Each structure stands twice: as structure tokens, then as C-alpha cells.
Amino acid sequence: MNPHSQLVNALSRFNRKERYWLLLDAVGTPFLDLDAKFLDKLRNVLNIEIPERPWWAFDYHFDWLHAVLSFGPDYNFPDPSTPQPNPGKEIRGNQEDIDLIVAFDTTIILIEAKLTTACVRRHGKLTP
């Protein structure tokens, strides 16, 4: 599995959360790796193979995800200095985000954390 697929590279280009880059600078390289036990939970709950070092980000905006997926599978993005049409108002320009995004190859895993309720997925729970 190639964690640096075209999809992962495209997702990474849109990851502009200052908190992510601040923590990366403050904590360093270990911050880039998800915990092995956490990855095992994901593997067991989703029943899929996940590489040891998948790409991930937190507080990833849905607008960013929509933009990336709209330009797949080649991800040839237009010049960022040129305004792009938004006829269906798909890009909303708000702060709605997913708490954790994990990606590799052509797979995207979206995780929403809830402090006071169980995190339940179609395939099971990530937490007891």
C-alpha cells in the first residue's frame, strides 16, 4: 500500500489547519504517526488493512474534502490565484469539519469524536 498516493497528496495540499502545523513544529516527527493501538482499533472495527503510517489530519474542513474529491482521480487543481465557479454552492466557506481524517491509497476514513456519547459506526464502536 502506498500512503502517498495521488489522493493523499491532494488531501495534504488542502490541510491548512494552523493547529496541525503548530503541533508538528512543537512536537516534531513523532506527531506524524498515529498510535499503533489506535490503528489496530480502526482495523478491527472497519475490517480493512491499514498501513502502519497512513496520512492523517484533524479538523479537516468538508469544503476541502469536497474540493479534493471534485478534482479526482487526477487531482489537477486549477491555479489557486484564479477564482473558480461555484454554481451549485457546494463550497460553503464555513468551518464545518471532521475531527480526524485518515487516508491511504484510495481510501478515506472519517472519524467524528463525541465526548459525551459513544462513537458508533455501522461496523462497530471505536471506544468501549
PDB file of C-alpha atoms in Angstrom:
ATOM      1  CA  MET A   1       0.000   0.000   0.000  1.00  0.00           C
ATOM      2  CA  ASN A   2       1.232   3.465  -0.842  1.00  0.00           C
ATOM      3  CA  PRO A   3       0.235   6.010   1.820  1.00  0.00           C
ATOM      4  CA  HIS A   4       1.480   8.787  -0.500  1.00  0.00           C
ATOM      5  CA  SER A   5      -0.978   8.201  -3.301  1.00  0.00           C
ATOM      6  CA  GLN A   6      -2.333  10.960  -5.517  1.00  0.00           C
ATOM      7  CA  LEU A   7      -5.351  11.162  -3.225  1.00  0.00           C
ATOM      8  CA  VAL A   8      -3.190  11.541  -0.113  1.00  0.00           C
ATOM      9  CA  ASN A   9      -1.022  14.186  -1.776  1.00  0.00           C
ATOM     10  CA  ALA A  10      -4.153  16.114  -2.780  1.00  0.00           C
ATOM     11  CA  LEU A  11      -5.660  15.887   0.714  1.00  0.00           C
ATOM     12  CA  SER A  12      -2.362  17.053   2.180  1.00  0.00           C
ATOM     13  CA  ARG A  13      -2.284  20.139  -0.056  1.00  0.00           C
ATOM     14  CA  PHE A  14      -5.563  21.320   1.481  1.00  0.00           C
ATOM     15  CA  ASN A  15      -4.551  20.685   5.104  1.00  0.00           C
ATOM     16  CA  ARG A  16      -4.219  24.272   6.285  1.00  0.00           C
ATOM     17  CA  LYS A  17      -5.213  23.958   9.948  1.00  0.00           C
ATOM     18  CA  GLU A  18      -2.767  26.101  11.906  1.00  0.00           C
ATOM     19  CA  ARG A  19      -3.084  23.872  14.978  1.00  0.00           C
ATOM     20  CA  TYR A  20      -1.787  20.886  12.972  1.00  0.00           C
ATOM     21  CA  TRP A  21       1.286  22.755  11.757  1.00  0.00           C
ATOM     22  CA  LEU A  22       1.943  24.276  15.197  1.00  0.00           C
ATOM     23  CA  LEU A  23       1.844  20.853  16.878  1.00  0.00           C
ATOM     24  CA  LEU A  24       4.048  19.367  14.176  1.00  0.00           C
ATOM     25  CA  ASP A  25       6.602  22.106  14.811  1.00  0.00           C
ATOM     26  CA  ALA A  26       6.304  21.831  18.602  1.00  0.00           C
ATOM     27  CA  VAL A  27       6.234  18.033  18.963  1.00  0.00           C
ATOM     28  CA  GLY A  28       8.198  17.000  15.909  1.00  0.00           C
ATOM     29  CA  THR A  29       8.190  13.859  13.816  1.00  0.00           C
ATOM     30  CA  PRO A  30       6.506  11.525  16.367  1.00  0.00           C
ATOM     31  CA  PHE A  31       3.408  13.667  15.944  1.00  0.00           C
ATOM     32  CA  LEU A  32       3.135  12.363  12.375  1.00  0.00           C
ATOM     33  CA  ASP A  33       2.444   8.781  13.442  1.00  0.00           C
ATOM     34  CA  LEU A  34      -0.914   7.572  14.700  1.00  0.00           C
ATOM     35  CA  ASP A  35      -0.699   5.288  17.710  1.00  0.00           C
ATOM     36  CA  ALA A  36      -0.375   1.598  16.782  1.00  0.00           C
ATOM     37  CA  LYS A  37      -3.165   0.622  19.212  1.00  0.00           C
ATOM     38  CA  PHE A  38      -5.477   3.198  17.661  1.00  0.00           C
ATOM     39  CA  LEU A  39      -4.725   1.847  14.188  1.00  0.00           C
ATOM     40  CA  ASP A  40      -5.446  -1.682  15.430  1.00  0.00           C
ATOM     41  CA  LYS A  41      -8.856  -0.479  16.698  1.00  0.00           C
ATOM     42  CA  LEU A  42      -9.594   1.003  13.281  1.00  0.00           C
ATOM     43  CA  ARG A  43      -8.504  -2.182  11.522  1.00  0.00           C
ATOM     44  CA  ASN A  44     -10.703  -4.319  13.772  1.00  0.00           C
ATOM     45  CA  VAL A  45     -13.781  -2.083  13.635  1.00  0.00           C
ATOM     46  CA  LEU A  46     -13.641  -1.474   9.890  1.00  0.00           C
ATOM     47  CA  ASN A  47     -12.207  -4.889   8.996  1.00  0.00           C
ATOM     48  CA  ILE A  48      -9.745  -3.416   6.493  1.00  0.00           C
ATOM     49  CA  GLU A  49      -5.990  -3.340   6.029  1.00  0.00           C
ATOM     50  CA  ILE A  50      -4.436  -0.007   7.059  1.00  0.00           C
ATOM     51  CA  PRO A  51      -0.722   0.732   6.576  1.00  0.00           C
ATOM     52  CA  GLU A  52       1.470   1.420   9.594  1.00  0.00           C
ATOM     53  CA  ARG A  53       1.893   5.106   8.671  1.00  0.00           C
ATOM     54  CA  PRO A  54      -1.236   6.394   6.932  1.00  0.00           C
ATOM     55  CA  TRP A  55      -1.627  10.108   6.285  1.00  0.00           C
ATOM     56  CA  TRP A  56      -3.918  11.874   8.725  1.00  0.00           C
ATOM     57  CA  ALA A  57      -5.108  15.310   9.810  1.00  0.00           C
ATOM     58  CA  PHE A  58      -7.570  16.705  12.304  1.00  0.00           C
ATOM     59  CA  ASP A  59     -10.275  19.347  11.981  1.00  0.00           C
ATOM     60  CA  TYR A  60     -10.285  18.793   8.210  1.00  0.00           C
ATOM     61  CA  HIS A  61     -12.890  21.000   6.548  1.00  0.00           C
ATOM     62  CA  PHE A  62     -15.647  19.380   4.491  1.00  0.00           C
ATOM     63  CA  ASP A  63     -15.115  22.097   1.866  1.00  0.00           C
ATOM     64  CA  TRP A  64     -11.513  20.935   1.496  1.00  0.00           C
ATOM     65  CA  LEU A  65     -12.616  17.312   1.171  1.00  0.00           C
ATOM     66  CA  HIS A  66     -15.235  18.240  -1.423  1.00  0.00           C
ATOM     67  CA  ALA A  67     -12.670  20.213  -3.425  1.00  0.00           C
ATOM     68  CA  VAL A  68     -10.181  17.336  -3.425  1.00  0.00           C
ATOM     69  CA  LEU A  69     -12.750  14.744  -4.453  1.00  0.00           C
ATOM     70  CA  SER A  70     -14.156  17.016  -7.165  1.00  0.00           C
ATOM     71  CA  PHE A  71     -10.787  17.074  -8.917  1.00  0.00           C
ATOM     72  CA  GLY A  72     -10.060  13.346  -8.672  1.00  0.00           C
ATOM     73  CA  PRO A  73      -8.825  10.965  -9.815  1.00  0.00           C
ATOM     74  CA  ASP A  74      -6.018  13.027 -11.408  1.00  0.00           C
ATOM     75  CA  TYR A  75      -6.205  15.955  -8.945  1.00  0.00           C
ATOM     76  CA  ASN A  76      -5.138  18.574 -11.473  1.00  0.00           C
ATOM     77  CA  PHE A  77      -6.003  21.649  -9.461  1.00  0.00           C
ATOM     78  CA  PRO A  78      -6.510  24.985 -11.174  1.00  0.00           C
ATOM     79  CA  ASP A  79      -4.324  27.977 -10.421  1.00  0.00           C
ATOM     80  CA  PRO A  80      -5.194  28.945  -6.811  1.00  0.00           C
ATOM     81  CA  SER A  81      -4.956  32.640  -7.661  1.00  0.00           C
ATOM     82  CA  THR A  82      -7.813  32.298 -10.157  1.00  0.00           C
ATOM     83  CA  PRO A  83     -11.355  32.287  -8.721  1.00  0.00           C
ATOM     84  CA  GLN A  84     -13.288  29.127  -9.543  1.00  0.00           C
ATOM     85  CA  PRO A  85     -17.023  28.895 -10.245  1.00  0.00           C
ATOM     86  CA  ASN A  86     -19.254  27.516  -7.504  1.00  0.00           C
ATOM     87  CA  PRO A  87     -22.612  27.305  -9.299  1.00  0.00           C
ATOM     88  CA  GLY A  88     -24.253  24.721  -7.028  1.00  0.00           C
ATOM     89  CA  LYS A  89     -22.864  26.389  -3.903  1.00  0.00           C
ATOM     90  CA  GLU A  90     -21.125  23.146  -2.969  1.00  0.00           C
ATOM     91  CA  ILE A  91     -18.304  25.087  -1.332  1.00  0.00           C
ATOM     92  CA  ARG A  92     -19.918  26.886   1.576  1.00  0.00           C
ATOM     93  CA  GLY A  93     -16.941  28.647   3.126  1.00  0.00           C
ATOM     94  CA  ASN A  94     -17.858  27.609   6.668  1.00  0.00           C
ATOM     95  CA  GLN A  95     -15.945  25.904   9.456  1.00  0.00           C
ATOM     96  CA  GLU A  96     -17.718  22.518   9.344  1.00  0.00           C
ATOM     97  CA  ASP A  97     -15.103  19.821   9.672  1.00  0.00           C
ATOM     98  CA  ILE A  98     -14.413  16.220  10.533  1.00  0.00           C
ATOM     99  CA  ASP A  99     -12.412  15.601  13.691  1.00  0.00           C
ATOM    100  CA  LEU A 100      -9.974  13.095  12.183  1.00  0.00           C
ATOM    101  CA  ILE A 101      -9.339  12.043   8.609  1.00  0.00           C
ATOM    102  CA  VAL A 102      -7.102   9.064   7.839  1.00  0.00           C
ATOM    103  CA  ALA A 103      -6.161   8.287   4.243  1.00  0.00           C
ATOM    104  CA  PHE A 104      -4.034   5.903   2.198  1.00  0.00           C
ATOM    105  CA  ASP A 105      -4.128   4.616  -1.375  1.00  0.00           C
ATOM    106  CA  THR A 106      -7.688   5.434  -2.484  1.00  0.00           C
ATOM    107  CA  THR A 107      -9.238   5.034   0.981  1.00  0.00           C
ATOM    108  CA  ILE A 108     -10.525   7.808   3.234  1.00  0.00           C
ATOM    109  CA  ILE A 109     -11.663   7.163   6.810  1.00  0.00           C
ATOM    110  CA  LEU A 110     -13.611   9.941   8.546  1.00  0.00           C
ATOM    111  CA  ILE A 111     -13.870   9.932  12.343  1.00  0.00           C
ATOM    112  CA  GLU A 112     -16.085  12.227  14.377  1.00  0.00           C
ATOM    113  CA  ALA A 113     -15.352  12.257  18.110  1.00  0.00           C
ATOM    114  CA  LYS A 114     -18.063  12.733  20.704  1.00  0.00           C
ATOM    115  CA  LEU A 115     -17.146  13.341  24.327  1.00  0.00           C
ATOM    116  CA  THR A 116     -20.482  12.524  25.933  1.00  0.00           C
ATOM    117  CA  THR A 117     -21.840   9.820  23.609  1.00  0.00           C
ATOM    118  CA  ALA A 118     -20.471   6.598  22.199  1.00  0.00           C
ATOM    119  CA  CYS A 119     -18.776   6.787  18.820  1.00  0.00           C
ATOM    120  CA  VAL A 120     -20.761   4.189  16.907  1.00  0.00           C
ATOM    121  CA  ARG A 121     -20.150   3.246  13.284  1.00  0.00           C
ATOM    122  CA  ARG A 122     -22.051   0.897  11.057  1.00  0.00           C
ATOM    123  CA  HIS A 123     -19.346  -1.694  11.708  1.00  0.00           C
ATOM    124  CA  GLY A 124     -18.954  -1.150  15.461  1.00  0.00           C
ATOM    125  CA  LYS A 125     -17.518   1.063  18.125  1.00  0.00           C
ATOM    126  CA  LEU A 126     -14.069   2.604  18.261  1.00  0.00           C
ATOM    127  CA  THR A 127     -14.317   3.092  22.017  1.00  0.00           C
ATOM    128  CA  PRO A 128     -15.849   0.821  24.672  1.00  0.00           C
TER     129      PRO A 128
END
